[in-house]
Short mmCIF file of C-alpha atoms in Angstrom, two decimals:
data_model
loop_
_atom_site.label_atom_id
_atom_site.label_comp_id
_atom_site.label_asym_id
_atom_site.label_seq_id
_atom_site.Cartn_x
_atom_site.Cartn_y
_atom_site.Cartn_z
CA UNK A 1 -7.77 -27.92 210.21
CA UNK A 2 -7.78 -24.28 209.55
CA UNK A 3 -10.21 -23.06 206.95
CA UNK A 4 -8.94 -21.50 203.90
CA UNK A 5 -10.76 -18.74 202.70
CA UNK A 6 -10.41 -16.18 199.84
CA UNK A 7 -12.53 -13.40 200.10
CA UNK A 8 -13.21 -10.47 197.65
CA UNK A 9 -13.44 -7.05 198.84
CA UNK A 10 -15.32 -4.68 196.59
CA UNK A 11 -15.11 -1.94 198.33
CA UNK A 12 -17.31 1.39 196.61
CA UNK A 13 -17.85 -0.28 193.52
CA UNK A 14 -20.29 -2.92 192.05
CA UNK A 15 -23.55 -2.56 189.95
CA UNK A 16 -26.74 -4.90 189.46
CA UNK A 17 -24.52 -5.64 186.24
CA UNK A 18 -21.57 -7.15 187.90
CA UNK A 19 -23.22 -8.75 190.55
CA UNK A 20 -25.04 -10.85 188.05
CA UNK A 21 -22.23 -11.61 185.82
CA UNK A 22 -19.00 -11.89 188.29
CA UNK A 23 -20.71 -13.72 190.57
CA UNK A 24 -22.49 -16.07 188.29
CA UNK A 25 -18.62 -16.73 187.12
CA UNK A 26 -17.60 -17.25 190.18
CA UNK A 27 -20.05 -19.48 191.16
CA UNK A 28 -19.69 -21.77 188.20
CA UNK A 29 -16.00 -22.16 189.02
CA UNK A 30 -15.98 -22.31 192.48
CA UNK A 31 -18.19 -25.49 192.35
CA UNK A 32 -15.54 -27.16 190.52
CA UNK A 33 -12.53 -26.55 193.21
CA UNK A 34 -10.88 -29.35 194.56
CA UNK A 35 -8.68 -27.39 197.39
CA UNK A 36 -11.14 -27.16 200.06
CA UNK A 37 -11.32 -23.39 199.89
CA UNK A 38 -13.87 -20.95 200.96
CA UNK A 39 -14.85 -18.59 198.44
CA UNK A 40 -16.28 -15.12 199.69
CA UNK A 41 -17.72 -12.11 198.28
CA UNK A 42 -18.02 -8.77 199.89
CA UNK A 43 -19.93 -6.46 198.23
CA UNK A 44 -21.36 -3.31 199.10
CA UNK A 45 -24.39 -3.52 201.38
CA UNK A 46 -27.08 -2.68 198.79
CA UNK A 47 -25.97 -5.46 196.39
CA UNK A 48 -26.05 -8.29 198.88
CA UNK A 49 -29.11 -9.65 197.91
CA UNK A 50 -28.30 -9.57 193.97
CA UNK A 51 -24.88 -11.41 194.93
CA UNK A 52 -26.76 -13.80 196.96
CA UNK A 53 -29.20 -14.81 193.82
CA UNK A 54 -26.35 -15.56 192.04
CA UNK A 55 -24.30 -17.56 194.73
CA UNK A 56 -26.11 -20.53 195.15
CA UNK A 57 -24.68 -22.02 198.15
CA UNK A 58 -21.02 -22.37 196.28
CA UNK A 59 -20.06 -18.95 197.11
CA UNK A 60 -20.52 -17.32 201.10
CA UNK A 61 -21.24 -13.45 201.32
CA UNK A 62 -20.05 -11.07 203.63
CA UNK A 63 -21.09 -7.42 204.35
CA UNK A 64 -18.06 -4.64 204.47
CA UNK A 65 -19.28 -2.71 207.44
CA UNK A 66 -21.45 -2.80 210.44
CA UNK A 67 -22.31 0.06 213.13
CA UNK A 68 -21.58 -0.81 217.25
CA UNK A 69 -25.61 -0.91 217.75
CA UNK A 70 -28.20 -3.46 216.34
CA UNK A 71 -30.74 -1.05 216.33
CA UNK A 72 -32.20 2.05 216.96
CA UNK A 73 -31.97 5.73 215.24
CA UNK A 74 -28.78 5.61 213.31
CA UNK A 75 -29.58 6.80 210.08
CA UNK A 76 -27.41 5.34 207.45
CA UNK A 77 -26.02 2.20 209.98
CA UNK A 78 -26.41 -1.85 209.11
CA UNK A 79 -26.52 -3.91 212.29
CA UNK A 80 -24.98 -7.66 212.31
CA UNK A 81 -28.48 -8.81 213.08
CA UNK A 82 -29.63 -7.33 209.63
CA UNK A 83 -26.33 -8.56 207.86
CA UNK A 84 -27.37 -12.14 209.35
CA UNK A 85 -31.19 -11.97 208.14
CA UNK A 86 -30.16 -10.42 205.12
CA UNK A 87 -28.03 -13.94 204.78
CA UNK A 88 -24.25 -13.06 205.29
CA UNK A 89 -22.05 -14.74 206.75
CA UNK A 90 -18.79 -12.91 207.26
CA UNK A 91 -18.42 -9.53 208.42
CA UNK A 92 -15.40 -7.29 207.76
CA UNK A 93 -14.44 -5.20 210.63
CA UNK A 94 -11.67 -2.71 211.12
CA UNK A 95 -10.66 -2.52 207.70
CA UNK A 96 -7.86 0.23 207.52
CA UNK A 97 -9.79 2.05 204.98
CA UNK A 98 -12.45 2.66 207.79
CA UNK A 99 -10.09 3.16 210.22
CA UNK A 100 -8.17 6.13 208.96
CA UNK A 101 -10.57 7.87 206.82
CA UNK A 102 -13.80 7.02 208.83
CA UNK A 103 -11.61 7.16 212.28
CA UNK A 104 -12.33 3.66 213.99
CA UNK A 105 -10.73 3.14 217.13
CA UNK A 106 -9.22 -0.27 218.10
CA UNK A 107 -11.71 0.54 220.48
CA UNK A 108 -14.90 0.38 218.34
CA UNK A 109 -13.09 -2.87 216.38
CA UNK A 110 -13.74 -4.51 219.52
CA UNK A 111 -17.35 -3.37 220.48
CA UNK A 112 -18.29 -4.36 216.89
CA UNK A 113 -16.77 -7.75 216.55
CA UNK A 114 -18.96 -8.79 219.89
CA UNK A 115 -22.02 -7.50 218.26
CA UNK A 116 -20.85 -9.45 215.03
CA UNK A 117 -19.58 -12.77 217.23
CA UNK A 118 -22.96 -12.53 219.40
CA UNK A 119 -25.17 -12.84 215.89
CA UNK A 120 -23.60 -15.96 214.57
CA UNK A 121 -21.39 -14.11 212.18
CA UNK A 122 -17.71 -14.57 211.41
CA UNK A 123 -16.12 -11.62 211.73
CA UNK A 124 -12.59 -10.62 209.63
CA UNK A 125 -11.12 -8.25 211.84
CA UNK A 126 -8.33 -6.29 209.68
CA UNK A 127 -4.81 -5.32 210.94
CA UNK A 128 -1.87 -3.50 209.67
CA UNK A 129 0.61 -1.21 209.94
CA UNK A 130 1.58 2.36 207.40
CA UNK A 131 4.29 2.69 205.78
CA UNK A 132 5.92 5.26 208.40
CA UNK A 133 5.07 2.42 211.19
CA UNK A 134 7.08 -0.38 208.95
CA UNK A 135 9.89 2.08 208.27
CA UNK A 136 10.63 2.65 212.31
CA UNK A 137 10.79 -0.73 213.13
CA UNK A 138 7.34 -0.38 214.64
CA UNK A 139 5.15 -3.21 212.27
CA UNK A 140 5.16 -5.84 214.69
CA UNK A 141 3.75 -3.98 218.00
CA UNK A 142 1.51 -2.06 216.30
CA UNK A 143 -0.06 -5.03 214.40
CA UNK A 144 0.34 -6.60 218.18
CA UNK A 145 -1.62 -3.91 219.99
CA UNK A 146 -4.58 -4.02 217.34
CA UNK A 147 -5.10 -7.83 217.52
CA UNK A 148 -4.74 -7.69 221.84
CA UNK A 149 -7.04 -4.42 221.84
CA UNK A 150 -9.86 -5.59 218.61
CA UNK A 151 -10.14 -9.13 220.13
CA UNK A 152 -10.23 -8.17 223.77
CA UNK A 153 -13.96 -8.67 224.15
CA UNK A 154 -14.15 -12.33 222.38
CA UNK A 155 -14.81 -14.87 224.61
CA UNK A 156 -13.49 -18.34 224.82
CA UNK A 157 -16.27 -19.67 222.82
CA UNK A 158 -16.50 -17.36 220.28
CA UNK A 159 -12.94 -17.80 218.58
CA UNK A 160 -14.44 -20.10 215.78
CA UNK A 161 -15.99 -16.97 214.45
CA UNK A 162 -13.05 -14.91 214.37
CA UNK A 163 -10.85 -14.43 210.91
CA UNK A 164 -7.48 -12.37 211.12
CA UNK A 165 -6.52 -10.36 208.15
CA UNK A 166 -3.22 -9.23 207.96
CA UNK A 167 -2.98 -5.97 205.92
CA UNK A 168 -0.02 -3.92 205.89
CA UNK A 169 -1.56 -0.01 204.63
CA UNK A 170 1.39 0.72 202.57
CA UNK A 171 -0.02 -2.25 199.95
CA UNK A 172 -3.54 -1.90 200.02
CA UNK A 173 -4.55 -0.57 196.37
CA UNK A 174 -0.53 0.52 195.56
CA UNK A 175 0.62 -2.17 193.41
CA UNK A 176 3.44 -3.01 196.18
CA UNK A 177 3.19 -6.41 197.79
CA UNK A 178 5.16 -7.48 201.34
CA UNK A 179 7.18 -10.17 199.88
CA UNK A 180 6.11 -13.36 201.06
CA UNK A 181 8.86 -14.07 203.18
CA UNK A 182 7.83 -10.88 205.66
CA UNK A 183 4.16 -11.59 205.04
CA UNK A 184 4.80 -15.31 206.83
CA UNK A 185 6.58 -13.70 209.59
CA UNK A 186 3.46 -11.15 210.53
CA UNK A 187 1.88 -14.28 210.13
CA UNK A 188 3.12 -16.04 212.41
CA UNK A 189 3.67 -13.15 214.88
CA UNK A 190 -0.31 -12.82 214.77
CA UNK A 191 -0.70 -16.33 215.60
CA UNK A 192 1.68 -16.32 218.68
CA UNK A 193 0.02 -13.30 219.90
CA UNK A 194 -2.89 -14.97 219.51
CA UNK A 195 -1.94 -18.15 221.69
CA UNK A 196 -1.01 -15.76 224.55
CA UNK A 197 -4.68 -14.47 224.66
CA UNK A 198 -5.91 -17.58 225.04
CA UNK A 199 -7.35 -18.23 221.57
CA UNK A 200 -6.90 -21.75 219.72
CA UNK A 201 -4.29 -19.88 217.55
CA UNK A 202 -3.75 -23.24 215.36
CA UNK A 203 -7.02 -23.09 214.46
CA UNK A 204 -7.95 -19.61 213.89
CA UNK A 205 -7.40 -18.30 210.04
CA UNK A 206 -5.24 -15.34 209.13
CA UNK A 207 -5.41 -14.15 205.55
CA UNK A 208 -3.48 -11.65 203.93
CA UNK A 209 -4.33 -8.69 201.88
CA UNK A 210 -2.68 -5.94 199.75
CA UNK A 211 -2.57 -5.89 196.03
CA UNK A 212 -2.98 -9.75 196.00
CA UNK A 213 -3.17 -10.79 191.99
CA UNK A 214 -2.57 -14.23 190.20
CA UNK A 215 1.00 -13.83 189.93
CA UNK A 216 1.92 -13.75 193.83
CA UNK A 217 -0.50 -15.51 195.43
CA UNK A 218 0.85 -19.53 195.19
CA UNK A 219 4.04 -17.80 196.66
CA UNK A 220 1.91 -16.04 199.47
CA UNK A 221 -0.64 -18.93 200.25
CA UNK A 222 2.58 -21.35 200.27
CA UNK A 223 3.32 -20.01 203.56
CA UNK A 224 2.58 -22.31 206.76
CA UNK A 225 0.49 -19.57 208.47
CA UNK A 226 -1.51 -17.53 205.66
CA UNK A 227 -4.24 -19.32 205.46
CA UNK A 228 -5.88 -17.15 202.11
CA UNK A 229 -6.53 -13.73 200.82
CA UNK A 230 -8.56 -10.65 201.63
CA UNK A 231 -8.84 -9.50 198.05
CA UNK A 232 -9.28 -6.22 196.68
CA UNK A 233 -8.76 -4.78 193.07
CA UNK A 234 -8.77 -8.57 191.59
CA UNK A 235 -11.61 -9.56 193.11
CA UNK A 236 -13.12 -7.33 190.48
CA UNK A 237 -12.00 -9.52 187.74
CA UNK A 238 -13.85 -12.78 187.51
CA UNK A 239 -11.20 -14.85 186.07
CA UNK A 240 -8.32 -12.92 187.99
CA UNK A 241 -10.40 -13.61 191.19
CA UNK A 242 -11.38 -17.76 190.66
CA UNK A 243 -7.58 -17.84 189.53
CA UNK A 244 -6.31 -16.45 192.44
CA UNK A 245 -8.91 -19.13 194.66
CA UNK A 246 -7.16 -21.88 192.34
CA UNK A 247 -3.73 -21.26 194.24
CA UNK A 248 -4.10 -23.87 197.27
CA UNK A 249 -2.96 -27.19 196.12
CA UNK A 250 -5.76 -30.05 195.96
CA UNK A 251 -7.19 -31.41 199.06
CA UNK A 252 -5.76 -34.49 200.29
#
């Protein structure tokens, strides 16, 4: 079965504060779900190991961003090595937030999810298309081309470590939502690109992100191929965010 995961994006923001006092919520409430999901938090680098105190094994923790080298004189870079012995175990790559303001490539999406793949790591390799894309008709190939181009370098056993999420730009931190209806049908276009690389597509997870809140996400995880949330904005709100995990119905 596919795992479903919910993971929490914080993007620039977090303090010793929150850390300690989200996370300790989350923790708390995640120990007492009964739908088999994953909860994740993805906090900025620094805070990792204050998110990790308060995680306890009931909550994983991922790391937003790693350079294309595990070592060497990069000033300011995080490798996936260091993400791993740091204790993460999800890495976000190709987030569209680093790829049009920092200018990541498909290209680079691909040299990092091997370094991330090759360290043990699960990597959450973001898609989506802008608004302009979506408006002329162009959603589906782009989303296409970034999936064939950021997976091209994962090998055949190395697709257990790779999370699609699906997040159209136009939504991400707007308020507007793809309606769950198109969501499912990116969805499910991801997935049958996916089967014509080669990849166990029925088993690989896709999430979906882009102004996910309480109020639309049993509508979006009721879909047959989105398999949870890449969470941003809520994911700030401890209640909002363990509400939003509560949306999967009970494990059978």
């Amino acid at each position: 079965m596919r795992r479903k995961i919910v993971a929490g994006n914080w993007k620039m923001n977090g303090s010793k504060d929150l850390s300690e006092k989200l996370v300790g919520y989350v923790q708390a409430e995640a120990g007492s779900l009964d739908n088999g999901v994953e909860v994740v938090i993805i906090p900025p680098a620094i805070y990792i190991r204050d998110v990790l105190k308060q995680a306890e094994g009931a909550v994983s923790v991922g790391v937003q961003n790693v350079g294309q080298w595990q070592s060497g004189a990069y000033t300011g870079e995080i490798s996936s090595e260091m993400a791993k012995d740091a204790g993460c175990d999800y890495v976000l790559v190709g987030h569209s937030e680093r790829r049009q303001i920092f200018g990541e490539t498909d290209e680079l999406v691909a040299e990092k999810v091997a370094l991330v793949v090759a360290s043990g790591l699960t990597a959450i390799v973001c898609v989506g298309e802008t608004l302009e894309e979506r408006e002329s008709g162009l959603a589906e190939s782009v989303v296409s081309s970034q999936v064939r181009l950021g997976l091209s370098a994962v090998s055949s056993g190395d697709w257990k470590n790779i999370v699609v999420a699906y997040e159209p730009v136009w939504a991400i931190g707007t308020g507007k939502t793809a309606t769950a209806e198109d969501a499912q049908a990116m969805h499910a276009s991801i997935r049958s690109v996916l089967k014509e690389m080669g990849a166990p597509a029925e088993e690989i997870s896709l999430l979906y992100g882009g102004s996910v809140k309480a109020d639309n996400a049993a509508a979006l995880f009721s879909e047959s191929d989105i398999d949870g949330g890449l969470i941003g904005g809520a994911s700030l709100d401890a209640k909002e965010f363990i509400s939003i995990c509560r949306y999967f119905p009970a494990s059978s």
